[in-house]
PDB file of C-alpha atoms in Angstrom:
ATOM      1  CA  UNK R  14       0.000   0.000   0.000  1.00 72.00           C
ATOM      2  CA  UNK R  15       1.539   3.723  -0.585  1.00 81.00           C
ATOM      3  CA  UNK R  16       1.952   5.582   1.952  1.00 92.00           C
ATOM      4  CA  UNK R  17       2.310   9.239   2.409  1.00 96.00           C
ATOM      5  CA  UNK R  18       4.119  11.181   5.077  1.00 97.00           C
ATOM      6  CA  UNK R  19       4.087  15.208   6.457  1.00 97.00           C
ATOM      7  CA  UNK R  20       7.002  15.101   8.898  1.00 96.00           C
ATOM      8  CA  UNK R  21       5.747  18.940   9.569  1.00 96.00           C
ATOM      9  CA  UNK R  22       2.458  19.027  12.163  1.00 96.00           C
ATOM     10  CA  UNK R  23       2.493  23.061  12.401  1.00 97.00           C
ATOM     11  CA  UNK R  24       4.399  25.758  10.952  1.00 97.00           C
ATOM     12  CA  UNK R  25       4.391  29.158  11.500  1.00 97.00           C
ATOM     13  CA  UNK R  26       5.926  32.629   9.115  1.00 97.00           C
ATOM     14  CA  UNK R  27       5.558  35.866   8.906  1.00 97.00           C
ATOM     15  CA  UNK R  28       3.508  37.259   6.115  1.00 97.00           C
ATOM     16  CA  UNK R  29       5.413  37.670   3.193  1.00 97.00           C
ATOM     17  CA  UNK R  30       7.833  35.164   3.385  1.00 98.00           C
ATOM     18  CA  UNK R  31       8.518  31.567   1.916  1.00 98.00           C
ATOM     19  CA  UNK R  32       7.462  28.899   3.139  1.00 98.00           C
ATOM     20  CA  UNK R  33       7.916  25.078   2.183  1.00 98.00           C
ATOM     21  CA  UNK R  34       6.118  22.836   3.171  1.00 98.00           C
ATOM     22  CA  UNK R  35       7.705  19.003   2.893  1.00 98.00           C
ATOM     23  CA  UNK R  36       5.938  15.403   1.968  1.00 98.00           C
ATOM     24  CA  UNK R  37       7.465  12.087   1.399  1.00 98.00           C
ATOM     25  CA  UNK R  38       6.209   9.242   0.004  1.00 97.00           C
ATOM     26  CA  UNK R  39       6.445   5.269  -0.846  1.00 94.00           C
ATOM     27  CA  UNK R  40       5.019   3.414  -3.763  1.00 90.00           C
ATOM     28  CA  UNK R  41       6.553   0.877  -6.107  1.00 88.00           C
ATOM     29  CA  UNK R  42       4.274   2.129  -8.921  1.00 86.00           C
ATOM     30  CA  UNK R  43       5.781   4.112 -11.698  1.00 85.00           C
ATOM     31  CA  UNK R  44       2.721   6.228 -13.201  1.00 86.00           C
ATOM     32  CA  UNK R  45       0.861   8.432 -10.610  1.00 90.00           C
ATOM     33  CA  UNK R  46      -0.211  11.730  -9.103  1.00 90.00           C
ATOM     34  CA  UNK R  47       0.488  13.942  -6.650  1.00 94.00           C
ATOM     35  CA  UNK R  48      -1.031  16.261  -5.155  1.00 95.00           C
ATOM     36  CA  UNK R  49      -1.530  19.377  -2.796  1.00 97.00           C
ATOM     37  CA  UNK R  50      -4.598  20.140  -1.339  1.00 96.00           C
ATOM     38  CA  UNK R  51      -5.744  23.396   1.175  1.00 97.00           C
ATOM     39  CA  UNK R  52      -8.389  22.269   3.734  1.00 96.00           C
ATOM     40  CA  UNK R  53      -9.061  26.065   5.337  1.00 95.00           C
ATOM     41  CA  UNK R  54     -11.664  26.219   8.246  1.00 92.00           C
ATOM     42  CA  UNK R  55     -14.064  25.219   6.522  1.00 91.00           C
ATOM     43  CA  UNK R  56     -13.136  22.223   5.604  1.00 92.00           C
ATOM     44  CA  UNK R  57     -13.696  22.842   2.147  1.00 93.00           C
ATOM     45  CA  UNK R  58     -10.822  20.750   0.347  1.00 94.00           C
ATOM     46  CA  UNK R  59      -9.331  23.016  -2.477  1.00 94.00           C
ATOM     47  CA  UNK R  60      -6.466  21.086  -4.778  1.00 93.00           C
ATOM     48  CA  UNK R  61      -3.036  23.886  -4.695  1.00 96.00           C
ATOM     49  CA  UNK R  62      -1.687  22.178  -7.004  1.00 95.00           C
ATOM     50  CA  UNK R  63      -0.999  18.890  -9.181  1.00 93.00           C
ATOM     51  CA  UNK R  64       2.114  17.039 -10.792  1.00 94.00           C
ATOM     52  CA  UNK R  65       1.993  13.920 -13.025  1.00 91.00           C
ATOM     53  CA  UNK R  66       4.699  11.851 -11.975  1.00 91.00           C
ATOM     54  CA  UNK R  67       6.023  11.299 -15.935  1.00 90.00           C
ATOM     55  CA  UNK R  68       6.853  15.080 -15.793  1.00 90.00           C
ATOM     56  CA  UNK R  69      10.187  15.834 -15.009  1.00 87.00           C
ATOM     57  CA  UNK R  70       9.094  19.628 -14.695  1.00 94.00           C
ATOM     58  CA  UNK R  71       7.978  21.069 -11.635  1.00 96.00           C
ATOM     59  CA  UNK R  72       4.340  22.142 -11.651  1.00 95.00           C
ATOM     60  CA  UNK R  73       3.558  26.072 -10.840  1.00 96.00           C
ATOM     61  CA  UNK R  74       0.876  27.678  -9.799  1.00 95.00           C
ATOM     62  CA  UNK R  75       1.254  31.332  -9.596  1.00 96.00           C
ATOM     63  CA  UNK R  76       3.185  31.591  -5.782  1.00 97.00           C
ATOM     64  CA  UNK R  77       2.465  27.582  -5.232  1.00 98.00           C
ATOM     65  CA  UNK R  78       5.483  25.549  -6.531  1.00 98.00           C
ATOM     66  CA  UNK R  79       6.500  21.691  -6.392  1.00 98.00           C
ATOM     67  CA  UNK R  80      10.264  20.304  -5.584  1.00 97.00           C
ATOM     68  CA  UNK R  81       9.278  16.734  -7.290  1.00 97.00           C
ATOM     69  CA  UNK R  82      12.346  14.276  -6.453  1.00 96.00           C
ATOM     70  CA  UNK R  83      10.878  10.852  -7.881  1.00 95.00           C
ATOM     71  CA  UNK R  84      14.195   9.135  -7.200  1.00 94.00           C
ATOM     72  CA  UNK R  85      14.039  10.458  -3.540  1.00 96.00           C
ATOM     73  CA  UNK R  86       9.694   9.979  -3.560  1.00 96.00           C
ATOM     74  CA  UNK R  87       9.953  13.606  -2.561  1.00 97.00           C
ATOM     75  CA  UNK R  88       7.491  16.207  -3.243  1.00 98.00           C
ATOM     76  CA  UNK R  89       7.573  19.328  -1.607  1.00 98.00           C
ATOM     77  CA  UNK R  90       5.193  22.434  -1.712  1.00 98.00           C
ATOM     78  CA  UNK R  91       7.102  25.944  -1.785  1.00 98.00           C
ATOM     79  CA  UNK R  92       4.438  28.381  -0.827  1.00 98.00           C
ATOM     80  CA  UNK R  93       6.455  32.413  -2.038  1.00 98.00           C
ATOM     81  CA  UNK R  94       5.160  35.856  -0.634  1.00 98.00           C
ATOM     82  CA  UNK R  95       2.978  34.105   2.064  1.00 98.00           C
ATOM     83  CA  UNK R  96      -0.787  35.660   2.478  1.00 97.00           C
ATOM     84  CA  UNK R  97      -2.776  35.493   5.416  1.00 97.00           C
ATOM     85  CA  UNK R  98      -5.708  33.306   3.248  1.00 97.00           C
ATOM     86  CA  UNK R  99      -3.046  30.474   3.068  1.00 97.00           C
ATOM     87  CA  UNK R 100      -3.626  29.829   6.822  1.00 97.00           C
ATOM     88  CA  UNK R 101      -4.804  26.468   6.531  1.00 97.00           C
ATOM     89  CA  UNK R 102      -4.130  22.670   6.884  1.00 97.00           C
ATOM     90  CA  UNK R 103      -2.347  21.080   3.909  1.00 98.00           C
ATOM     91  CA  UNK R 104      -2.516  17.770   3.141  1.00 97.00           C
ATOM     92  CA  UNK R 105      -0.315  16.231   0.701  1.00 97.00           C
ATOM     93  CA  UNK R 106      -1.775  13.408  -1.530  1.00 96.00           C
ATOM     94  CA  UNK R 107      -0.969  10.282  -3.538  1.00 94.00           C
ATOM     95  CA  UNK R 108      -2.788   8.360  -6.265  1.00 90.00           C
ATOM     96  CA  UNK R 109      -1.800   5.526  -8.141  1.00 82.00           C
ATOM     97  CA  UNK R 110      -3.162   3.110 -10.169  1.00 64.00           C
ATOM     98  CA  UNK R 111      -4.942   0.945  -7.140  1.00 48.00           C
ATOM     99  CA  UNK R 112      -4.517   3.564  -4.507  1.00 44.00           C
ATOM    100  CA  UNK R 113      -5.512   2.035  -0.920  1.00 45.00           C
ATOM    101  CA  UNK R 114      -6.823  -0.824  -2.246  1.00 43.00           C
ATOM    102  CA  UNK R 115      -9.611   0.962  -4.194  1.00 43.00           C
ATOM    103  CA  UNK R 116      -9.730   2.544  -7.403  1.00 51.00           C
ATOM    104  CA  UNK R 117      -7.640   5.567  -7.700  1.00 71.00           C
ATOM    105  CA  UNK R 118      -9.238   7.406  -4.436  1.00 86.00           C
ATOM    106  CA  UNK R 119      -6.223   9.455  -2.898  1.00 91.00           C
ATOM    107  CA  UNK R 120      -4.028   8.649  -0.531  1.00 92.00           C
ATOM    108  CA  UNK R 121      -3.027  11.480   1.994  1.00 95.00           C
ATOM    109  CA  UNK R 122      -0.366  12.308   4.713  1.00 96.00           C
ATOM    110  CA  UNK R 123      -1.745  13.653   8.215  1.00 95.00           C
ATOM    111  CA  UNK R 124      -1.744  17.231   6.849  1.00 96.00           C
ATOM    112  CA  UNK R 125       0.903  20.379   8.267  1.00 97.00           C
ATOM    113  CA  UNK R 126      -1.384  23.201   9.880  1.00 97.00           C
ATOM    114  CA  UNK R 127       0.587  26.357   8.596  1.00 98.00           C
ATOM    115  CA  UNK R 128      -0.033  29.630  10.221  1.00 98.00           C
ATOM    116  CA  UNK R 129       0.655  32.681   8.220  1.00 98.00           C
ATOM    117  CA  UNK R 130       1.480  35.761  11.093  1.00 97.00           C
ATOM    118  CA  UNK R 131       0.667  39.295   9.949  1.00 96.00           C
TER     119      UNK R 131
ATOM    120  CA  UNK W  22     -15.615  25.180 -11.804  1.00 59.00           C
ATOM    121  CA  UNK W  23     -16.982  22.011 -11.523  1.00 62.00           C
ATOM    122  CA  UNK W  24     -18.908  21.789  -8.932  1.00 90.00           C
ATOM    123  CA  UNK W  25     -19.388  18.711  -5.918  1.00 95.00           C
ATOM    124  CA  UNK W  26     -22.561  19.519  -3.614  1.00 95.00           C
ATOM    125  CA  UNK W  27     -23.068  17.557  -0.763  1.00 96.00           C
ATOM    126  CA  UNK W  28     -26.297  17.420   1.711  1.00 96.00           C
ATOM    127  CA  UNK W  29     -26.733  17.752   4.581  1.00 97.00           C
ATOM    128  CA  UNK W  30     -23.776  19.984   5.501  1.00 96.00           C
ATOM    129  CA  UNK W  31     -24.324  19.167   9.316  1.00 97.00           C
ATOM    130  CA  UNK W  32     -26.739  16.669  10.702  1.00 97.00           C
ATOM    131  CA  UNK W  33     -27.523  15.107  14.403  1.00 97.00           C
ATOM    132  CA  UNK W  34     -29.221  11.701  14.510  1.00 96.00           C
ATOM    133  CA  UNK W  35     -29.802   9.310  17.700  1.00 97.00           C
ATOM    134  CA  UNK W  36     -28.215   5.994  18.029  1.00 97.00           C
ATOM    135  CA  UNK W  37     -29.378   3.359  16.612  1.00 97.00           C
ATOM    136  CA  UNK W  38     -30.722   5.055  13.693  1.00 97.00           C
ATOM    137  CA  UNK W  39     -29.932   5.643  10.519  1.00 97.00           C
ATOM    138  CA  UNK W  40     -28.769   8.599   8.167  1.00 98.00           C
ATOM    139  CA  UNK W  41     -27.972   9.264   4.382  1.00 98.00           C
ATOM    140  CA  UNK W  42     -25.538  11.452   2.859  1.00 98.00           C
ATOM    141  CA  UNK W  43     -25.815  12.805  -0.427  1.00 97.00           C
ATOM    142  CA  UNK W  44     -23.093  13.811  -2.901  1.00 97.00           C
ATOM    143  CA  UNK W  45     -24.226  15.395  -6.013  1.00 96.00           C
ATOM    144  CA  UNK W  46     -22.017  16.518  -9.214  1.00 95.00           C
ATOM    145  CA  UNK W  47     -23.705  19.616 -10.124  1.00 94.00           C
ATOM    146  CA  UNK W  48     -22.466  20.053 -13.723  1.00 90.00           C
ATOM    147  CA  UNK W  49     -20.521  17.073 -14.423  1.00 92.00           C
ATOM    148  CA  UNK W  50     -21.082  13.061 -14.932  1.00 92.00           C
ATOM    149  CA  UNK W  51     -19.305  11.310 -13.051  1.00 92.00           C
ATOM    150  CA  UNK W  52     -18.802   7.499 -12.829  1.00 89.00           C
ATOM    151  CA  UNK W  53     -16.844   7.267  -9.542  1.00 92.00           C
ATOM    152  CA  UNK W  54     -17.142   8.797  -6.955  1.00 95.00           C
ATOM    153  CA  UNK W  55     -15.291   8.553  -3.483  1.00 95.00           C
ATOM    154  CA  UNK W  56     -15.953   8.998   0.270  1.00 97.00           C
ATOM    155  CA  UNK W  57     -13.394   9.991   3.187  1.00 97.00           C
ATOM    156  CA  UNK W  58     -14.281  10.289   6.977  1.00 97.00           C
ATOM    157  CA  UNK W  59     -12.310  12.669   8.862  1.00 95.00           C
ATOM    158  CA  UNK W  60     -11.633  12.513  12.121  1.00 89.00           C
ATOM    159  CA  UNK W  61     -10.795  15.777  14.159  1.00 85.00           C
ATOM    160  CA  UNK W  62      -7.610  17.254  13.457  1.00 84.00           C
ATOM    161  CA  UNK W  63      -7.083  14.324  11.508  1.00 90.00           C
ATOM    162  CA  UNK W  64      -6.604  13.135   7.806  1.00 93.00           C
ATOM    163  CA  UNK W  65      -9.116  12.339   5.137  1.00 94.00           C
ATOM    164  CA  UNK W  66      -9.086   8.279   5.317  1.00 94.00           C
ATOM    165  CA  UNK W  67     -10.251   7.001   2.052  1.00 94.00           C
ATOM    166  CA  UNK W  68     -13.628   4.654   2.952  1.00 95.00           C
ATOM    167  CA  UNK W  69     -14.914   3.318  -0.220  1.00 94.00           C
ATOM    168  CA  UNK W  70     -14.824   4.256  -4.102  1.00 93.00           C
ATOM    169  CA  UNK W  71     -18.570   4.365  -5.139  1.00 92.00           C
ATOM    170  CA  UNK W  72     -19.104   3.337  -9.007  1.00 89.00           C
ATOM    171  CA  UNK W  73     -21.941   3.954 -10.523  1.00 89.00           C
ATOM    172  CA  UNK W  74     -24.179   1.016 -11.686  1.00 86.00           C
ATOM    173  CA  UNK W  75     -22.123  -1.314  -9.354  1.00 87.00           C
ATOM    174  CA  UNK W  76     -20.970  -2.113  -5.975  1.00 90.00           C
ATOM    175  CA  UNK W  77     -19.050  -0.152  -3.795  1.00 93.00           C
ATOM    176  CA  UNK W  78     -15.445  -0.721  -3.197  1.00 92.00           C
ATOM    177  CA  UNK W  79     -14.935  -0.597   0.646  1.00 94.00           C
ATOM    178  CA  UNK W  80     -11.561  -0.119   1.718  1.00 92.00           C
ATOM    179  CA  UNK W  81      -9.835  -2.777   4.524  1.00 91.00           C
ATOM    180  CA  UNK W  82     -11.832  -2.419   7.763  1.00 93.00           C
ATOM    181  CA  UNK W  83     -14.551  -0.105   6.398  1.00 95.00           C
ATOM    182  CA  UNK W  84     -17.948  -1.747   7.287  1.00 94.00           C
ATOM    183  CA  UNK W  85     -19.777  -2.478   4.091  1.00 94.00           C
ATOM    184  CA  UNK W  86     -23.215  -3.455   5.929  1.00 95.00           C
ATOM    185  CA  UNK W  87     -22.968  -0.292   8.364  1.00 96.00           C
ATOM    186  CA  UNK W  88     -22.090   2.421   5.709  1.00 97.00           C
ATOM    187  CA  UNK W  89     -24.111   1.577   2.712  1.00 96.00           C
ATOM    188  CA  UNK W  90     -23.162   3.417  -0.537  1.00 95.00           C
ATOM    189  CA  UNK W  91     -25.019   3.899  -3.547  1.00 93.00           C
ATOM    190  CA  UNK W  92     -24.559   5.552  -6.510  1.00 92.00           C
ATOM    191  CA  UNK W  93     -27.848   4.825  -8.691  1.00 84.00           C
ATOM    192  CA  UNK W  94     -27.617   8.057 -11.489  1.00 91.00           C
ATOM    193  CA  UNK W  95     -23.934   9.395 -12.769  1.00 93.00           C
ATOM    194  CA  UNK W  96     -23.938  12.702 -10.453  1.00 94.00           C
ATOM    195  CA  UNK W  97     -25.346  11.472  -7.500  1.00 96.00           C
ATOM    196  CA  UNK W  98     -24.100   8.999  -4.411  1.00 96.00           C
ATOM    197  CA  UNK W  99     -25.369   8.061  -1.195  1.00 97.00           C
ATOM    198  CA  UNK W 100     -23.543   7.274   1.826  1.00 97.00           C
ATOM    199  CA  UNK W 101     -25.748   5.506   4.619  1.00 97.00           C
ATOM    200  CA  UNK W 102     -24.861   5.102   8.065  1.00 98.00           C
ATOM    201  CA  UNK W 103     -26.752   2.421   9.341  1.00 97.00           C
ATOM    202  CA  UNK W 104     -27.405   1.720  13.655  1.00 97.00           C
ATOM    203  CA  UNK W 105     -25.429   4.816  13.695  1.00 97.00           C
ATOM    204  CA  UNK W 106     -23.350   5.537  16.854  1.00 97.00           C
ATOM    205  CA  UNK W 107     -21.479   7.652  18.602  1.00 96.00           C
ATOM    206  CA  UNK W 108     -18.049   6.766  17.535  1.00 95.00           C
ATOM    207  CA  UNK W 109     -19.671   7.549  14.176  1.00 96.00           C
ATOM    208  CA  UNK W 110     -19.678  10.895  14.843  1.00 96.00           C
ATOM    209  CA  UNK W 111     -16.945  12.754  12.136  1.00 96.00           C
ATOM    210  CA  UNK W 112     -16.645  14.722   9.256  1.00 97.00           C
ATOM    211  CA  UNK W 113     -17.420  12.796   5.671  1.00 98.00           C
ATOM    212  CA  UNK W 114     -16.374  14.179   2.534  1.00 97.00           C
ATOM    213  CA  UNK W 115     -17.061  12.913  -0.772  1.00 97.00           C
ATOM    214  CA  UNK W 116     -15.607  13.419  -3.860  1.00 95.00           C
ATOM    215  CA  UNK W 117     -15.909  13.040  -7.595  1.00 93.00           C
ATOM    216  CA  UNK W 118     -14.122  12.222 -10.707  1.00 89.00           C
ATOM    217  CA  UNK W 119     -14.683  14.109 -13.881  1.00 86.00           C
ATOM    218  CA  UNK W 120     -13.184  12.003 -16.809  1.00 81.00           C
ATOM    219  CA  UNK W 121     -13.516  14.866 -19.104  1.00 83.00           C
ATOM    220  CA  UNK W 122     -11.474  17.536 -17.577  1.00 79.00           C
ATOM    221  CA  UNK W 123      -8.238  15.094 -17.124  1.00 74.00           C
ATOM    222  CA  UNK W 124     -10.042  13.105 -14.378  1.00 77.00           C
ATOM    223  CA  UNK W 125      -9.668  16.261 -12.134  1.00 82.00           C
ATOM    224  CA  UNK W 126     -11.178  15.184  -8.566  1.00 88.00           C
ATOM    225  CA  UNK W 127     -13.587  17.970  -7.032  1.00 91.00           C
ATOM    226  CA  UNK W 128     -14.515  17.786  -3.512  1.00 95.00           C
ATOM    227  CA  UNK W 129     -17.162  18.242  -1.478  1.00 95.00           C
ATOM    228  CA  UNK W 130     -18.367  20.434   1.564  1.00 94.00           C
ATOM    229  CA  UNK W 131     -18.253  17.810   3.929  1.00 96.00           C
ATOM    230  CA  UNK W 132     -21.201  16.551   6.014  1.00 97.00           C
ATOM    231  CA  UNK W 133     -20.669  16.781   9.677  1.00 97.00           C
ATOM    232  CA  UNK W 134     -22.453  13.934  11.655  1.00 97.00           C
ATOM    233  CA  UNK W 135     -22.704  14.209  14.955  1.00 97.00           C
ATOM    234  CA  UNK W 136     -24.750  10.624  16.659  1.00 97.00           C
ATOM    235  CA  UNK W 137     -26.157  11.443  20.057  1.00 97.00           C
TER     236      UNK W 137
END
């Protein structure tokens, strides 16, 4: 079964700065997805961001960024010019081909709470 | 966007009773659809893929007969907790899977059950 880890529980910058936020995970598939998701107070899930795991290129989404390491299974979110809206809990996600057992339903790590301080 | 409605947002039932959950893709088809429970300051934990026209796949140690899914039309899924009790009590999400748009998942509110 994958597995997906967020070695961060809370973190905490001043507006304006960088942040990144770090995920790790373990498959022996070779075609997948990852992803980063926002889960704000409301517990609305909103997807940050997306990478295909044939792409060599980092995926970018205006101030959201990936460090994709496939040879490390290492997929970190860079977060530049912090905002107070990105308070939130992120949750980094894996899907594969048989994810969990079922069919392609995501995989995620225990999430990193990140606190953005004016 | 797409959009992934799901009803009621929060709900309080009594044990031993039984509730349904409904996830609706408002302007997409989808064929699969998935549900997560969520426990407080916890992760989403991936409970059972729901395919439309067809069974359910639970995941390993997901109830089948206490949390009945079905998924009858292509934008609409129901999640039933059966003899619901407390320990029930969480935070489902579902989501869905639109095949045209790259199979980009969209997910819903959430549905907060609370089993008293």
């Amino acid at each position: 079964a994958q597995t997906v880890t967020q070695s961060q529980p809370e973190m905490s910058v001043q507006e304006a700065e960088t942040v990144t936020l770090s995920c790790t995970y373990d498959t022996s598939e070779s075609n997948y997805y990852l992803f980063w998701y926002k889960q704000p107070p409301s517990r609305q899930m909103i997807l940050v961001i997306r990478q295909e795991a044939y792409k060599q290129q980092n995926a970018t989404e205006n101030r959201f960024s990936v460090n994709f390491q496939k040879a490390a299974k290492s997929f970190s979110l860079k977060i530049s010019d912090s905002q107070l809206g990105d308070t939130a809990m992120y949750f980094c996600a894996f899907r594969g081909p048989r994810s969990g057992g079922g069919a392609d339903g995501l995989t995620f790590g225990k999430g990193t709470h990140l606190i953005i301080q004016p | 966007g797409a959009v992934v409605s799901q009803h009621p947002s929060r709900v309080i039932c009594k044990s031993g009773t039984s509730v349904k959950i409904e996830c609706r893709s408002l302007d997409f088809q989808a064929t699969t659809m998935f549900w997560y429970r969520q426990f407080p300051k916890q992760s989403l934990m991936l409970m059972a893929t729901s395919n439309e026209g067809s069974k359910a796949t639970y995941e390993q140690g997901v109830e089948k007969d206490k949390f009945l899914i079905n998924h009858a039309s292509l934008t609409l899924s129901t999640l039933t907790v059966t003899s619901a009790h407390p320990e029930d009590s969480s935070f489902y999400i579902c989501s869905a899977r639109d095949e045209l748009s790259g199979n980009t998942i969209y997910f819903g509110e959430g549905s907060w059950l609370t089993v008293v």
